[in-house]
mmCIF file of C-alpha atoms in Angstrom:
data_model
loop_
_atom_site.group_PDB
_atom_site.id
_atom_site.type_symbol
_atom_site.label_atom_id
_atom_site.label_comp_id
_atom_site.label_asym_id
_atom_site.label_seq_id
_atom_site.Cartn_x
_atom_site.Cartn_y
_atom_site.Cartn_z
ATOM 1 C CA UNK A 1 -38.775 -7.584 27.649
ATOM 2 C CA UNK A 2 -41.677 -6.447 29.977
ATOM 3 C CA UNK A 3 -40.156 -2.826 29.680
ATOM 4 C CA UNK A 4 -40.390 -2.927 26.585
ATOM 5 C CA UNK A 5 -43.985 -4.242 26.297
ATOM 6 C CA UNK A 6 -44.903 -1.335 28.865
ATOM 7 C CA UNK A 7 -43.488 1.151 27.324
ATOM 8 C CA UNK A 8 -45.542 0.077 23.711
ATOM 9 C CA UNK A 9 -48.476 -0.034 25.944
ATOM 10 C CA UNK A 10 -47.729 3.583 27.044
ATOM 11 C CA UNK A 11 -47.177 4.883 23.785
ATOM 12 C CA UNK A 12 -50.240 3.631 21.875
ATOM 13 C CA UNK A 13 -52.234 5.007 24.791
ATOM 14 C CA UNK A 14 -50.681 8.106 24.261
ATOM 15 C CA UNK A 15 -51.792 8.120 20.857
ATOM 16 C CA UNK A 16 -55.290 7.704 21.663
ATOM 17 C CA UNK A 17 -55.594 10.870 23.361
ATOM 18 C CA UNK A 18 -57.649 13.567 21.849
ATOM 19 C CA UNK A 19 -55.167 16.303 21.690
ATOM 20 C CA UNK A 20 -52.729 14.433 19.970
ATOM 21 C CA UNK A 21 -54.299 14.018 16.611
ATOM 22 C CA UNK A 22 -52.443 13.948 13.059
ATOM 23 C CA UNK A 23 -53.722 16.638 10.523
ATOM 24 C CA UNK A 24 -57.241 14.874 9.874
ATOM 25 C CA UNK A 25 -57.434 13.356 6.106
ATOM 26 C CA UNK A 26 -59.845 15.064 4.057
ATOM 27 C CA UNK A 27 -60.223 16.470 0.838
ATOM 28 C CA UNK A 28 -58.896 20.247 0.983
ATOM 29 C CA UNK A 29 -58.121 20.232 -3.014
ATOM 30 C CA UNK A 30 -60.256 20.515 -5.835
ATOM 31 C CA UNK A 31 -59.732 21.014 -9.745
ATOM 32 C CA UNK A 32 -61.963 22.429 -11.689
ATOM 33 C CA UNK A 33 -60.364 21.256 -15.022
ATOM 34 C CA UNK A 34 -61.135 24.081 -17.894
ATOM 35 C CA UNK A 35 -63.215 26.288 -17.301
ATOM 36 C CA UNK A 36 -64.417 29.243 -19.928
ATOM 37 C CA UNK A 37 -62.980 32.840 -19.062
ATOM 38 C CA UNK A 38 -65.244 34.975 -17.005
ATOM 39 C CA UNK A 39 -67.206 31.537 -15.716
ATOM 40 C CA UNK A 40 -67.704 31.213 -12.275
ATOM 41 C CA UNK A 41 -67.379 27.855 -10.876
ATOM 42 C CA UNK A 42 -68.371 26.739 -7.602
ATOM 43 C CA UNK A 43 -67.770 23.879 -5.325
ATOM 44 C CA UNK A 44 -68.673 22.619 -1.795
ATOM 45 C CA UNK A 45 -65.695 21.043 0.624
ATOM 46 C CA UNK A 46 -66.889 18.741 3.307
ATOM 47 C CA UNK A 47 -65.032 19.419 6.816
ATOM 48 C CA UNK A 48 -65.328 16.992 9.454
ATOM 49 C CA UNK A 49 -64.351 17.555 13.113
ATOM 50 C CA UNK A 50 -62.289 14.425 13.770
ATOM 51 C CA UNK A 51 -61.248 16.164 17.536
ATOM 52 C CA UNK A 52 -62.664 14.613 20.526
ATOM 53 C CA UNK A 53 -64.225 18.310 21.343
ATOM 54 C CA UNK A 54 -66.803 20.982 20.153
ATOM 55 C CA UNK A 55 -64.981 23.181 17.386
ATOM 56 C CA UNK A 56 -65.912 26.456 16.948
ATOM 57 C CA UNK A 57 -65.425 28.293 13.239
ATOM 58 C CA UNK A 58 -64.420 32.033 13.270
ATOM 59 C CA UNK A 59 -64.938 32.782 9.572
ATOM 60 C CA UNK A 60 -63.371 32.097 6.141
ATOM 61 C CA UNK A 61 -60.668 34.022 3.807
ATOM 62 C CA UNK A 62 -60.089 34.175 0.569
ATOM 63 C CA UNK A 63 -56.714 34.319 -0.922
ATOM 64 C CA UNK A 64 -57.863 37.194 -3.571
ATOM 65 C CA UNK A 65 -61.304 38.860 -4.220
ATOM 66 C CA UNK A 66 -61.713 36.118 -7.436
ATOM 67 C CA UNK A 67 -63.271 34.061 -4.731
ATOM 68 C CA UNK A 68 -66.207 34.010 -2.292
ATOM 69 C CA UNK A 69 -66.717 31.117 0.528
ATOM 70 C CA UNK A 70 -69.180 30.511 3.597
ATOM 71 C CA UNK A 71 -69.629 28.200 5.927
ATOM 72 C CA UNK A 72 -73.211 26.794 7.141
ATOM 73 C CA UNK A 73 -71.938 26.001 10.656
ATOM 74 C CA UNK A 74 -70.489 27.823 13.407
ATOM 75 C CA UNK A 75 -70.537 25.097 15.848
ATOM 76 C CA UNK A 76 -69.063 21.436 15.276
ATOM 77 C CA UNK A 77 -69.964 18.724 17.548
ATOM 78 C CA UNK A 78 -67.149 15.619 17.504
ATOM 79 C CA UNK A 79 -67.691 13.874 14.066
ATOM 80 C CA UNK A 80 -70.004 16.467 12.612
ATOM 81 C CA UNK A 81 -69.322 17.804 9.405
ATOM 82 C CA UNK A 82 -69.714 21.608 8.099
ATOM 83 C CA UNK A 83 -70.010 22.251 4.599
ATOM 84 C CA UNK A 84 -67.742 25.190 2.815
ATOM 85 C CA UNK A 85 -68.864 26.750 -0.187
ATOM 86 C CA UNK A 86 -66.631 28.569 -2.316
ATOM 87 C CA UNK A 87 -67.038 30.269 -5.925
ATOM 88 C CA UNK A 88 -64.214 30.945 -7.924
ATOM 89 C CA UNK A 89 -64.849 34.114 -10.946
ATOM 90 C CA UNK A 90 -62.453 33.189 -13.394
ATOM 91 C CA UNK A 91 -62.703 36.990 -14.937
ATOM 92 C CA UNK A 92 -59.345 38.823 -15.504
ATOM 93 C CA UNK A 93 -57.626 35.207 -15.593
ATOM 94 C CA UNK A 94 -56.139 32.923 -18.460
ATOM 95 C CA UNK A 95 -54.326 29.660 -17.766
ATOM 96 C CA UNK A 96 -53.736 27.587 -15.406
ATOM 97 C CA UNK A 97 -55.101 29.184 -11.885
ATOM 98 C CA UNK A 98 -54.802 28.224 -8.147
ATOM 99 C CA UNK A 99 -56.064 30.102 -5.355
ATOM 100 C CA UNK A 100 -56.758 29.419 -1.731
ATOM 101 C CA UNK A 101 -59.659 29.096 0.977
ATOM 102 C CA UNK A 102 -58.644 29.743 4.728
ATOM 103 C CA UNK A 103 -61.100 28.196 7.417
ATOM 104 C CA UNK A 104 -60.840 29.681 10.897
ATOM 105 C CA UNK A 105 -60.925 27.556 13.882
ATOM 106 C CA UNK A 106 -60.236 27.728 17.695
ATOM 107 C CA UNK A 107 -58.809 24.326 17.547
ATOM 108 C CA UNK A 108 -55.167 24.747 19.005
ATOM 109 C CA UNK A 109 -53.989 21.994 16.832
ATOM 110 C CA UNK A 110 -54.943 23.111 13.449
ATOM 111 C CA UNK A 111 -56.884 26.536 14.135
ATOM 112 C CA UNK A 112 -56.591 27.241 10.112
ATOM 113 C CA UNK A 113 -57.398 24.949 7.350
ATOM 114 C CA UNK A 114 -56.313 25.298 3.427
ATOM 115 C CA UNK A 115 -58.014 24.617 1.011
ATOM 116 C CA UNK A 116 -57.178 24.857 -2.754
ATOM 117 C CA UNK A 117 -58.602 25.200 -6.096
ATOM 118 C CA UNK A 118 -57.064 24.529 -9.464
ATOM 119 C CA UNK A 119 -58.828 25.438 -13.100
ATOM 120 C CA UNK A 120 -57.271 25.718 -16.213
ATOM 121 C CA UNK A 121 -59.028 29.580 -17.946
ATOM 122 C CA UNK A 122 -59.597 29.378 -21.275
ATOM 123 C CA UNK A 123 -61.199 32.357 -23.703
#
């Protein structure tokens, strides 16, 4: 029985330790709904550094040249938050759409986030 009590107290220590963090929870998708063709719609992700260190971004891709994104921070102190802004051109597209935004990280865990967007082109 105390084994076993030890060995639960070793494990939810273990857990506790910053380099053994679960893919942090945040919002990485967003819909734009319907959208009118050639519109360009924009929206800002929120990215939080839930890591127990400084996290440095290298730079953003796009997953065509539909969309643009930046950053506003380089830097991310434990707990701060960095604030991506990507536009999507919905020219030369009809239907339903979903492309992808690529944040660059050192982090060893997770050193590059996706995030999506949806919209629904009409003309």
């Amino acid at each position: 029985m105390l084994k076993r009590v030890f060995l639960l107290a070793v494990f939810l220590i273990f857990l506790q330790l910053p380099w053994v963090k679960a893919q942090p929870e945040q919002d990485t998708t967003w819909d734009f709904g319907r959208i009118k063709f050639g519109e360009v719609a924009k929206h800002v992700f929120v990215y939080k550094n839930d890591s127990a260190v400084d996290l440095n971004i290298k730079g953003t891709n796009a997953s065509c040249g539909c969309m643009v994104s930046k950053v506003d921070k380089e830097k991310l102190a434990p707990g701060e938050e960095a604030n991506l802004e990507v536009a999507f051109n919905s020219f030369g597209y009809s239907g339903e759409v979903r492309q992808f935004v690529y944040l660059n990280t050192d982090s060893r865990d997770n050193p590059v986030v996706k995030f999506t967007i949806k919209a629904d082109v009409k003309k």
